[in-house]
Amino acid sequence: MPEMYFQIRWPDGQEESCYSPSLVVGDFLTPGQSYPVADFVHRCDKALSQASERVRQKYGYFCSSAMDQLGRIRERAEPFAAEPDGLVTVQSFKPGAR
């Protein structure tokens, strides 16, 4: 199953590399696009949940790495919840090594 890394920039300027076990993240996020924090978290929830489900369908178990990544995104987003103008920018996608 092809994996994907997506590089993001949080509203405070910090950058982070995030992991998805599937290319499905490209159905929810677009490189160069900025999203309000809550929308970004929602999109990641959908993308990483679908990615984990794809792993389950193929291998018979959910992808704990996808769920760990989603947990880190939710945790990192919490401080920005009160900032209605805060944006997360998706900087790039990078396919993982197979």
PDB file of N, CA and C in Angstrom:
ATOM      1  N   MET A   1       0.854  -1.168   0.000  1.00  0.00           N
ATOM      2  CA  MET A   1       0.000   0.000   0.000  1.00  0.00           C
ATOM      3  C   MET A   1       0.904   1.237   0.000  1.00  0.00           C
ATOM      4  N   PRO A   2       0.711   2.149  -0.944  1.00  0.00           N
ATOM      5  CA  PRO A   2       1.585   3.339  -0.997  1.00  0.00           C
ATOM      6  C   PRO A   2       1.281   4.301   0.147  1.00  0.00           C
ATOM      7  N   GLU A   3       2.324   4.728   0.823  1.00  0.00           N
ATOM      8  CA  GLU A   3       2.152   5.681   1.912  1.00  0.00           C
ATOM      9  C   GLU A   3       2.488   7.085   1.436  1.00  0.00           C
ATOM     10  N   MET A   4       2.066   8.068   2.226  1.00  0.00           N
ATOM     11  CA  MET A   4       2.235   9.466   1.854  1.00  0.00           C
ATOM     12  C   MET A   4       2.623  10.264   3.088  1.00  0.00           C
ATOM     13  N   TYR A   5       3.537  11.195   2.899  1.00  0.00           N
ATOM     14  CA  TYR A   5       3.858  12.167   3.933  1.00  0.00           C
ATOM     15  C   TYR A   5       3.359  13.512   3.439  1.00  0.00           C
ATOM     16  N   PHE A   6       2.801  14.301   4.342  1.00  0.00           N
ATOM     17  CA  PHE A   6       2.366  15.639   3.960  1.00  0.00           C
ATOM     18  C   PHE A   6       2.960  16.646   4.927  1.00  0.00           C
ATOM     19  N   GLN A   7       3.631  17.611   4.352  1.00  0.00           N
ATOM     20  CA  GLN A   7       4.323  18.647   5.117  1.00  0.00           C
ATOM     21  C   GLN A   7       3.344  19.789   5.342  1.00  0.00           C
ATOM     22  N   ILE A   8       3.207  20.207   6.618  1.00  0.00           N
ATOM     23  CA  ILE A   8       2.274  21.285   6.937  1.00  0.00           C
ATOM     24  C   ILE A   8       2.975  22.381   7.726  1.00  0.00           C
ATOM     25  N   ARG A   9       2.331  23.554   7.745  1.00  0.00           N
ATOM     26  CA  ARG A   9       2.802  24.668   8.567  1.00  0.00           C
ATOM     27  C   ARG A   9       1.624  25.113   9.437  1.00  0.00           C
ATOM     28  N   TRP A  10       1.831  25.092  10.741  1.00  0.00           N
ATOM     29  CA  TRP A  10       0.808  25.494  11.699  1.00  0.00           C
ATOM     30  C   TRP A  10       0.703  27.016  11.755  1.00  0.00           C
ATOM     31  N   PRO A  11      -0.368  27.550  12.353  1.00  0.00           N
ATOM     32  CA  PRO A  11      -0.528  29.015  12.418  1.00  0.00           C
ATOM     33  C   PRO A  11       0.625  29.738  13.117  1.00  0.00           C
ATOM     34  N   ASP A  12       1.341  29.055  13.997  1.00  0.00           N
ATOM     35  CA  ASP A  12       2.481  29.692  14.688  1.00  0.00           C
ATOM     36  C   ASP A  12       3.773  29.618  13.869  1.00  0.00           C
ATOM     37  N   GLY A  13       3.681  29.093  12.647  1.00  0.00           N
ATOM     38  CA  GLY A  13       4.845  29.031  11.758  1.00  0.00           C
ATOM     39  C   GLY A  13       5.641  27.740  11.851  1.00  0.00           C
ATOM     40  N   GLN A  14       5.362  26.902  12.849  1.00  0.00           N
ATOM     41  CA  GLN A  14       6.092  25.640  12.972  1.00  0.00           C
ATOM     42  C   GLN A  14       5.651  24.672  11.877  1.00  0.00           C
ATOM     43  N   GLU A  15       6.624  23.959  11.346  1.00  0.00           N
ATOM     44  CA  GLU A  15       6.357  22.987  10.294  1.00  0.00           C
ATOM     45  C   GLU A  15       6.401  21.583  10.872  1.00  0.00           C
ATOM     46  N   GLU A  16       5.655  20.689  10.224  1.00  0.00           N
ATOM     47  CA  GLU A  16       5.579  19.309  10.690  1.00  0.00           C
ATOM     48  C   GLU A  16       5.366  18.389   9.496  1.00  0.00           C
ATOM     49  N   SER A  17       5.987  17.243   9.554  1.00  0.00           N
ATOM     50  CA  SER A  17       5.769  16.204   8.556  1.00  0.00           C
ATOM     51  C   SER A  17       4.789  15.200   9.144  1.00  0.00           C
ATOM     52  N   CYS A  18       3.701  14.936   8.410  1.00  0.00           N
ATOM     53  CA  CYS A  18       2.655  14.027   8.873  1.00  0.00           C
ATOM     54  C   CYS A  18       2.609  12.802   7.970  1.00  0.00           C
ATOM     55  N   TYR A  19       2.095  11.701   8.515  1.00  0.00           N
ATOM     56  CA  TYR A  19       2.104  10.410   7.839  1.00  0.00           C
ATOM     57  C   TYR A  19       0.690   9.924   7.530  1.00  0.00           C
ATOM     58  N   SER A  20       0.535   9.334   6.354  1.00  0.00           N
ATOM     59  CA  SER A  20      -0.687   8.611   5.995  1.00  0.00           C
ATOM     60  C   SER A  20      -0.266   7.298   5.337  1.00  0.00           C
ATOM     61  N   PRO A  21      -0.908   6.189   5.716  1.00  0.00           N
ATOM     62  CA  PRO A  21      -0.565   4.905   5.095  1.00  0.00           C
ATOM     63  C   PRO A  21      -1.174   4.739   3.705  1.00  0.00           C
ATOM     64  N   SER A  22      -1.844   5.767   3.223  1.00  0.00           N
ATOM     65  CA  SER A  22      -2.527   5.682   1.932  1.00  0.00           C
ATOM     66  C   SER A  22      -2.469   7.033   1.230  1.00  0.00           C
ATOM     67  N   LEU A  23      -2.586   7.003  -0.072  1.00  0.00           N
ATOM     68  CA  LEU A  23      -2.606   8.241  -0.856  1.00  0.00           C
ATOM     69  C   LEU A  23      -3.937   8.970  -0.746  1.00  0.00           C
ATOM     70  N   VAL A  24      -4.899   8.401  -0.029  1.00  0.00           N
ATOM     71  CA  VAL A  24      -6.237   8.996   0.093  1.00  0.00           C
ATOM     72  C   VAL A  24      -6.181  10.415   0.666  1.00  0.00           C
ATOM     73  N   VAL A  25      -5.131  10.752   1.374  1.00  0.00           N
ATOM     74  CA  VAL A  25      -5.005  12.100   1.937  1.00  0.00           C
ATOM     75  C   VAL A  25      -5.123  13.155   0.830  1.00  0.00           C
ATOM     76  N   GLY A  26      -4.714  12.795  -0.384  1.00  0.00           N
ATOM     77  CA  GLY A  26      -4.823  13.711  -1.524  1.00  0.00           C
ATOM     78  C   GLY A  26      -6.249  14.007  -1.931  1.00  0.00           C
ATOM     79  N   ASP A  27      -7.203  13.219  -1.462  1.00  0.00           N
ATOM     80  CA  ASP A  27      -8.617  13.492  -1.731  1.00  0.00           C
ATOM     81  C   ASP A  27      -9.173  14.548  -0.782  1.00  0.00           C
ATOM     82  N   PHE A  28      -8.441  14.851   0.280  1.00  0.00           N
ATOM     83  CA  PHE A  28      -8.935  15.752   1.312  1.00  0.00           C
ATOM     84  C   PHE A  28      -8.101  17.012   1.490  1.00  0.00           C
ATOM     85  N   LEU A  29      -6.832  16.950   1.111  1.00  0.00           N
ATOM     86  CA  LEU A  29      -5.927  18.084   1.268  1.00  0.00           C
ATOM     87  C   LEU A  29      -5.229  18.370  -0.045  1.00  0.00           C
ATOM     88  N   THR A  30      -4.913  19.649  -0.270  1.00  0.00           N
ATOM     89  CA  THR A  30      -4.257  20.072  -1.500  1.00  0.00           C
ATOM     90  C   THR A  30      -2.989  20.848  -1.171  1.00  0.00           C
ATOM     91  N   PRO A  31      -1.843  20.450  -1.722  1.00  0.00           N
ATOM     92  CA  PRO A  31      -0.617  21.212  -1.484  1.00  0.00           C
ATOM     93  C   PRO A  31      -0.791  22.672  -1.916  1.00  0.00           C
ATOM     94  N   GLY A  32      -0.286  23.566  -1.096  1.00  0.00           N
ATOM     95  CA  GLY A  32      -0.397  24.993  -1.367  1.00  0.00           C
ATOM     96  C   GLY A  32      -1.666  25.618  -0.801  1.00  0.00           C
ATOM     97  N   GLN A  33      -2.589  24.816  -0.357  1.00  0.00           N
ATOM     98  CA  GLN A  33      -3.861  25.296   0.189  1.00  0.00           C
ATOM     99  C   GLN A  33      -3.746  25.490   1.695  1.00  0.00           C
ATOM    100  N   SER A  34      -4.408  26.527   2.202  1.00  0.00           N
ATOM    101  CA  SER A  34      -4.491  26.762   3.647  1.00  0.00           C
ATOM    102  C   SER A  34      -5.916  26.505   4.101  1.00  0.00           C
ATOM    103  N   TYR A  35      -6.036  25.930   5.301  1.00  0.00           N
ATOM    104  CA  TYR A  35      -7.335  25.558   5.853  1.00  0.00           C
ATOM    105  C   TYR A  35      -7.471  26.115   7.263  1.00  0.00           C
ATOM    106  N   PRO A  36      -8.665  26.603   7.625  1.00  0.00           N
ATOM    107  CA  PRO A  36      -8.881  26.930   9.033  1.00  0.00           C
ATOM    108  C   PRO A  36      -8.575  25.689   9.880  1.00  0.00           C
ATOM    109  N   VAL A  37      -8.067  25.894  11.069  1.00  0.00           N
ATOM    110  CA  VAL A  37      -7.586  24.782  11.893  1.00  0.00           C
ATOM    111  C   VAL A  37      -8.651  23.698  12.058  1.00  0.00           C
ATOM    112  N   ALA A  38      -9.873  24.080  12.419  1.00  0.00           N
ATOM    113  CA  ALA A  38     -10.930  23.085  12.642  1.00  0.00           C
ATOM    114  C   ALA A  38     -11.225  22.304  11.365  1.00  0.00           C
ATOM    115  N   ASP A  39     -11.224  22.976  10.232  1.00  0.00           N
ATOM    116  CA  ASP A  39     -11.469  22.300   8.952  1.00  0.00           C
ATOM    117  C   ASP A  39     -10.319  21.344   8.637  1.00  0.00           C
ATOM    118  N   PHE A  40      -9.099  21.776   8.894  1.00  0.00           N
ATOM    119  CA  PHE A  40      -7.940  20.919   8.660  1.00  0.00           C
ATOM    120  C   PHE A  40      -8.029  19.650   9.498  1.00  0.00           C
ATOM    121  N   VAL A  41      -8.357  19.795  10.777  1.00  0.00           N
ATOM    122  CA  VAL A  41      -8.477  18.629  11.654  1.00  0.00           C
ATOM    123  C   VAL A  41      -9.582  17.705  11.145  1.00  0.00           C
ATOM    124  N   HIS A  42     -10.707  18.276  10.748  1.00  0.00           N
ATOM    125  CA  HIS A  42     -11.819  17.474  10.217  1.00  0.00           C
ATOM    126  C   HIS A  42     -11.384  16.709   8.966  1.00  0.00           C
ATOM    127  N   ARG A  43     -10.696  17.371   8.056  1.00  0.00           N
ATOM    128  CA  ARG A  43     -10.225  16.726   6.830  1.00  0.00           C
ATOM    129  C   ARG A  43      -9.233  15.604   7.142  1.00  0.00           C
ATOM    130  N   CYS A  44      -8.342  15.861   8.092  1.00  0.00           N
ATOM    131  CA  CYS A  44      -7.377  14.825   8.488  1.00  0.00           C
ATOM    132  C   CYS A  44      -8.088  13.650   9.135  1.00  0.00           C
ATOM    133  N   ASP A  45      -9.113  13.923   9.925  1.00  0.00           N
ATOM    134  CA  ASP A  45      -9.890  12.854  10.549  1.00  0.00           C
ATOM    135  C   ASP A  45     -10.478  11.955   9.467  1.00  0.00           C
ATOM    136  N   LYS A  46     -11.102  12.550   8.477  1.00  0.00           N
ATOM    137  CA  LYS A  46     -11.699  11.770   7.383  1.00  0.00           C
ATOM    138  C   LYS A  46     -10.630  11.007   6.602  1.00  0.00           C
ATOM    139  N   ALA A  47      -9.559  11.701   6.236  1.00  0.00           N
ATOM    140  CA  ALA A  47      -8.510  11.088   5.420  1.00  0.00           C
ATOM    141  C   ALA A  47      -7.814   9.939   6.143  1.00  0.00           C
ATOM    142  N   LEU A  48      -7.402  10.178   7.381  1.00  0.00           N
ATOM    143  CA  LEU A  48      -6.649   9.158   8.106  1.00  0.00           C
ATOM    144  C   LEU A  48      -7.538   7.999   8.547  1.00  0.00           C
ATOM    145  N   SER A  49      -8.798   8.268   8.807  1.00  0.00           N
ATOM    146  CA  SER A  49      -9.736   7.177   9.117  1.00  0.00           C
ATOM    147  C   SER A  49      -9.940   6.295   7.894  1.00  0.00           C
ATOM    148  N   GLN A  50     -10.104   6.926   6.721  1.00  0.00           N
ATOM    149  CA  GLN A  50     -10.241   6.140   5.485  1.00  0.00           C
ATOM    150  C   GLN A  50      -8.956   5.373   5.194  1.00  0.00           C
ATOM    151  N   ALA A  51      -7.823   6.002   5.407  1.00  0.00           N
ATOM    152  CA  ALA A  51      -6.549   5.328   5.159  1.00  0.00           C
ATOM    153  C   ALA A  51      -6.405   4.104   6.070  1.00  0.00           C
ATOM    154  N   SER A  52      -6.766   4.265   7.331  1.00  0.00           N
ATOM    155  CA  SER A  52      -6.687   3.157   8.271  1.00  0.00           C
ATOM    156  C   SER A  52      -7.644   2.036   7.873  1.00  0.00           C
ATOM    157  N   GLU A  53      -8.817   2.405   7.403  1.00  0.00           N
ATOM    158  CA  GLU A  53      -9.792   1.408   6.947  1.00  0.00           C
ATOM    159  C   GLU A  53      -9.264   0.653   5.726  1.00  0.00           C
ATOM    160  N   ARG A  54      -8.578   1.342   4.839  1.00  0.00           N
ATOM    161  CA  ARG A  54      -7.990   0.663   3.677  1.00  0.00           C
ATOM    162  C   ARG A  54      -6.957  -0.374   4.118  1.00  0.00           C
ATOM    163  N   VAL A  55      -6.175  -0.023   5.126  1.00  0.00           N
ATOM    164  CA  VAL A  55      -5.210  -0.980   5.667  1.00  0.00           C
ATOM    165  C   VAL A  55      -5.959  -2.188   6.240  1.00  0.00           C
ATOM    166  N   ARG A  56      -7.037  -1.921   6.974  1.00  0.00           N
ATOM    167  CA  ARG A  56      -7.817  -3.015   7.561  1.00  0.00           C
ATOM    168  C   ARG A  56      -8.366  -3.936   6.482  1.00  0.00           C
ATOM    169  N   GLN A  57      -8.876  -3.351   5.403  1.00  0.00           N
ATOM    170  CA  GLN A  57      -9.426  -4.164   4.316  1.00  0.00           C
ATOM    171  C   GLN A  57      -8.355  -5.021   3.655  1.00  0.00           C
ATOM    172  N   LYS A  58      -7.153  -4.494   3.549  1.00  0.00           N
ATOM    173  CA  LYS A  58      -6.082  -5.224   2.873  1.00  0.00           C
ATOM    174  C   LYS A  58      -5.375  -6.227   3.788  1.00  0.00           C
ATOM    175  N   TYR A  59      -5.140  -5.828   5.047  1.00  0.00           N
ATOM    176  CA  TYR A  59      -4.312  -6.652   5.935  1.00  0.00           C
ATOM    177  C   TYR A  59      -5.062  -7.256   7.124  1.00  0.00           C
ATOM    178  N   GLY A  60      -6.300  -6.812   7.344  1.00  0.00           N
ATOM    179  CA  GLY A  60      -7.100  -7.368   8.426  1.00  0.00           C
ATOM    180  C   GLY A  60      -6.974  -6.651   9.757  1.00  0.00           C
ATOM    181  N   TYR A  61      -6.269  -5.513   9.798  1.00  0.00           N
ATOM    182  CA  TYR A  61      -6.148  -4.729  11.035  1.00  0.00           C
ATOM    183  C   TYR A  61      -6.024  -3.261  10.676  1.00  0.00           C
ATOM    184  N   PHE A  62      -6.506  -2.412  11.584  1.00  0.00           N
ATOM    185  CA  PHE A  62      -6.418  -0.974  11.370  1.00  0.00           C
ATOM    186  C   PHE A  62      -4.979  -0.503  11.511  1.00  0.00           C
ATOM    187  N   CYS A  63      -4.679   0.638  10.925  1.00  0.00           N
ATOM    188  CA  CYS A  63      -3.331   1.200  10.986  1.00  0.00           C
ATOM    189  C   CYS A  63      -3.197   2.078  12.222  1.00  0.00           C
ATOM    190  N   SER A  64      -2.481   1.600  13.221  1.00  0.00           N
ATOM    191  CA  SER A  64      -2.291   2.379  14.442  1.00  0.00           C
ATOM    192  C   SER A  64      -1.461   3.641  14.179  1.00  0.00           C
ATOM    193  N   SER A  65      -0.586   3.602  13.195  1.00  0.00           N
ATOM    194  CA  SER A  65       0.225   4.792  12.879  1.00  0.00           C
ATOM    195  C   SER A  65      -0.652   5.929  12.369  1.00  0.00           C
ATOM    196  N   ALA A  66      -1.670   5.604  11.589  1.00  0.00           N
ATOM    197  CA  ALA A  66      -2.592   6.637  11.103  1.00  0.00           C
ATOM    198  C   ALA A  66      -3.364   7.249  12.262  1.00  0.00           C
ATOM    199  N   MET A  67      -3.814   6.408  13.185  1.00  0.00           N
ATOM    200  CA  MET A  67      -4.570   6.912  14.327  1.00  0.00           C
ATOM    201  C   MET A  67      -3.669   7.692  15.287  1.00  0.00           C
ATOM    202  N   ASP A  68      -2.414   7.279  15.420  1.00  0.00           N
ATOM    203  CA  ASP A  68      -1.451   8.042  16.229  1.00  0.00           C
ATOM    204  C   ASP A  68      -1.223   9.419  15.609  1.00  0.00           C
ATOM    205  N   GLN A  69      -1.089   9.456  14.278  1.00  0.00           N
ATOM    206  CA  GLN A  69      -0.886  10.731  13.591  1.00  0.00           C
ATOM    207  C   GLN A  69      -2.087  11.645  13.798  1.00  0.00           C
ATOM    208  N   LEU A  70      -3.284  11.099  13.683  1.00  0.00           N
ATOM    209  CA  LEU A  70      -4.490  11.893  13.902  1.00  0.00           C
ATOM    210  C   LEU A  70      -4.517  12.439  15.332  1.00  0.00           C
ATOM    211  N   GLY A  71      -4.133  11.642  16.286  1.00  0.00           N
ATOM    212  CA  GLY A  71      -4.071  12.104  17.677  1.00  0.00           C
ATOM    213  C   GLY A  71      -3.100  13.253  17.847  1.00  0.00           C
ATOM    214  N   ARG A  72      -1.950  13.165  17.192  1.00  0.00           N
ATOM    215  CA  ARG A  72      -0.958  14.252  17.280  1.00  0.00           C
ATOM    216  C   ARG A  72      -1.497  15.528  16.631  1.00  0.00           C
ATOM    217  N   ILE A  73      -2.194  15.379  15.500  1.00  0.00           N
ATOM    218  CA  ILE A  73      -2.774  16.552  14.833  1.00  0.00           C
ATOM    219  C   ILE A  73      -3.820  17.204  15.735  1.00  0.00           C
ATOM    220  N   ARG A  74      -4.687  16.415  16.324  1.00  0.00           N
ATOM    221  CA  ARG A  74      -5.720  16.966  17.229  1.00  0.00           C
ATOM    222  C   ARG A  74      -5.078  17.691  18.412  1.00  0.00           C
ATOM    223  N   GLU A  75      -4.063  17.065  19.000  1.00  0.00           N
ATOM    224  CA  GLU A  75      -3.384  17.661  20.151  1.00  0.00           C
ATOM    225  C   GLU A  75      -2.703  18.969  19.774  1.00  0.00           C
ATOM    226  N   ARG A  76      -2.024  18.957  18.646  1.00  0.00           N
ATOM    227  CA  ARG A  76      -1.299  20.157  18.189  1.00  0.00           C
ATOM    228  C   ARG A  76      -2.261  21.285  17.827  1.00  0.00           C
ATOM    229  N   ALA A  77      -3.475  20.945  17.371  1.00  0.00           N
ATOM    230  CA  ALA A  77      -4.463  21.944  16.946  1.00  0.00           C
ATOM    231  C   ALA A  77      -5.156  22.628  18.122  1.00  0.00           C
ATOM    232  N   GLU A  78      -5.185  21.990  19.276  1.00  0.00           N
ATOM    233  CA  GLU A  78      -5.916  22.519  20.432  1.00  0.00           C
ATOM    234  C   GLU A  78      -5.587  23.971  20.782  1.00  0.00           C
ATOM    235  N   PRO A  79      -4.316  24.360  20.843  1.00  0.00           N
ATOM    236  CA  PRO A  79      -4.028  25.750  21.216  1.00  0.00           C
ATOM    237  C   PRO A  79      -4.564  26.790  20.229  1.00  0.00           C
ATOM    238  N   PHE A  80      -4.876  26.368  19.019  1.00  0.00           N
ATOM    239  CA  PHE A  80      -5.344  27.308  18.000  1.00  0.00           C
ATOM    240  C   PHE A  80      -6.863  27.360  17.900  1.00  0.00           C
ATOM    241  N   ALA A  81      -7.562  26.593  18.728  1.00  0.00           N
ATOM    242  CA  ALA A  81      -9.022  26.513  18.652  1.00  0.00           C
ATOM    243  C   ALA A  81      -9.681  27.875  18.865  1.00  0.00           C
ATOM    244  N   ALA A  82      -9.077  28.711  19.670  1.00  0.00           N
ATOM    245  CA  ALA A  82      -9.650  30.026  19.952  1.00  0.00           C
ATOM    246  C   ALA A  82      -9.232  31.087  18.935  1.00  0.00           C
ATOM    247  N   GLU A  83      -8.466  30.697  17.939  1.00  0.00           N
ATOM    248  CA  GLU A  83      -8.000  31.649  16.920  1.00  0.00           C
ATOM    249  C   GLU A  83      -8.777  31.423  15.624  1.00  0.00           C
ATOM    250  N   PRO A  84      -9.874  32.169  15.417  1.00  0.00           N
ATOM    251  CA  PRO A  84     -10.702  31.919  14.233  1.00  0.00           C
ATOM    252  C   PRO A  84      -9.978  32.180  12.908  1.00  0.00           C
ATOM    253  N   ASP A  85      -8.923  32.975  12.938  1.00  0.00           N
ATOM    254  CA  ASP A  85      -8.194  33.271  11.702  1.00  0.00           C
ATOM    255  C   ASP A  85      -6.981  32.370  11.505  1.00  0.00           C
ATOM    256  N   GLY A  86      -6.757  31.436  12.423  1.00  0.00           N
ATOM    257  CA  GLY A  86      -5.602  30.547  12.313  1.00  0.00           C
ATOM    258  C   GLY A  86      -5.747  29.591  11.144  1.00  0.00           C
ATOM    259  N   LEU A  87      -4.700  29.476  10.351  1.00  0.00           N
ATOM    260  CA  LEU A  87      -4.710  28.607   9.177  1.00  0.00           C
ATOM    261  C   LEU A  87      -3.567  27.597   9.232  1.00  0.00           C
ATOM    262  N   VAL A  88      -3.851  26.412   8.767  1.00  0.00           N
ATOM    263  CA  VAL A  88      -2.824  25.388   8.569  1.00  0.00           C
ATOM    264  C   VAL A  88      -2.595  25.300   7.068  1.00  0.00           C
ATOM    265  N   THR A  89      -1.350  25.403   6.655  1.00  0.00           N
ATOM    266  CA  THR A  89      -1.014  25.336   5.230  1.00  0.00           C
ATOM    267  C   THR A  89      -0.393  23.984   4.911  1.00  0.00           C
ATOM    268  N   VAL A  90      -0.934  23.334   3.892  1.00  0.00           N
ATOM    269  CA  VAL A  90      -0.365  22.091   3.400  1.00  0.00           C
ATOM    270  C   VAL A  90       0.711  22.494   2.398  1.00  0.00           C
ATOM    271  N   GLN A  91       1.944  22.240   2.735  1.00  0.00           N
ATOM    272  CA  GLN A  91       3.041  22.703   1.889  1.00  0.00           C
ATOM    273  C   GLN A  91       3.349  21.741   0.747  1.00  0.00           C
ATOM    274  N   SER A  92       3.347  20.452   1.029  1.00  0.00           N
ATOM    275  CA  SER A  92       3.701  19.505  -0.020  1.00  0.00           C
ATOM    276  C   SER A  92       3.290  18.095   0.364  1.00  0.00           C
ATOM    277  N   PHE A  93       3.259  17.241  -0.630  1.00  0.00           N
ATOM    278  CA  PHE A  93       3.084  15.807  -0.457  1.00  0.00           C
ATOM    279  C   PHE A  93       4.377  15.138  -0.879  1.00  0.00           C
ATOM    280  N   LYS A  94       4.707  14.046  -0.185  1.00  0.00           N
ATOM    281  CA  LYS A  94       5.885  13.279  -0.578  1.00  0.00           C
ATOM    282  C   LYS A  94       5.543  11.806  -0.426  1.00  0.00           C
ATOM    283  N   PRO A  95       5.623  11.045  -1.506  1.00  0.00           N
ATOM    284  CA  PRO A  95       5.369   9.603  -1.380  1.00  0.00           C
ATOM    285  C   PRO A  95       6.398   8.964  -0.481  1.00  0.00           C
ATOM    286  N   GLY A  96       5.972   7.992   0.297  1.00  0.00           N
ATOM    287  CA  GLY A  96       6.877   7.260   1.162  1.00  0.00           C
ATOM    288  C   GLY A  96       7.599   6.174   0.393  1.00  0.00           C
ATOM    289  N   ALA A  97       8.633   5.645   0.993  1.00  0.00           N
ATOM    290  CA  ALA A  97       9.377   4.534   0.387  1.00  0.00           C
ATOM    291  C   ALA A  97       8.546   3.264   0.496  1.00  0.00           C
ATOM    292  N   ARG A  98       8.581   2.467  -0.506  1.00  0.00           N
ATOM    293  CA  ARG A  98       7.832   1.204  -0.491  1.00  0.00           C
ATOM    294  C   ARG A  98       8.712   0.086  -0.058  1.00  0.00           C
TER     295      ARG A  98
END
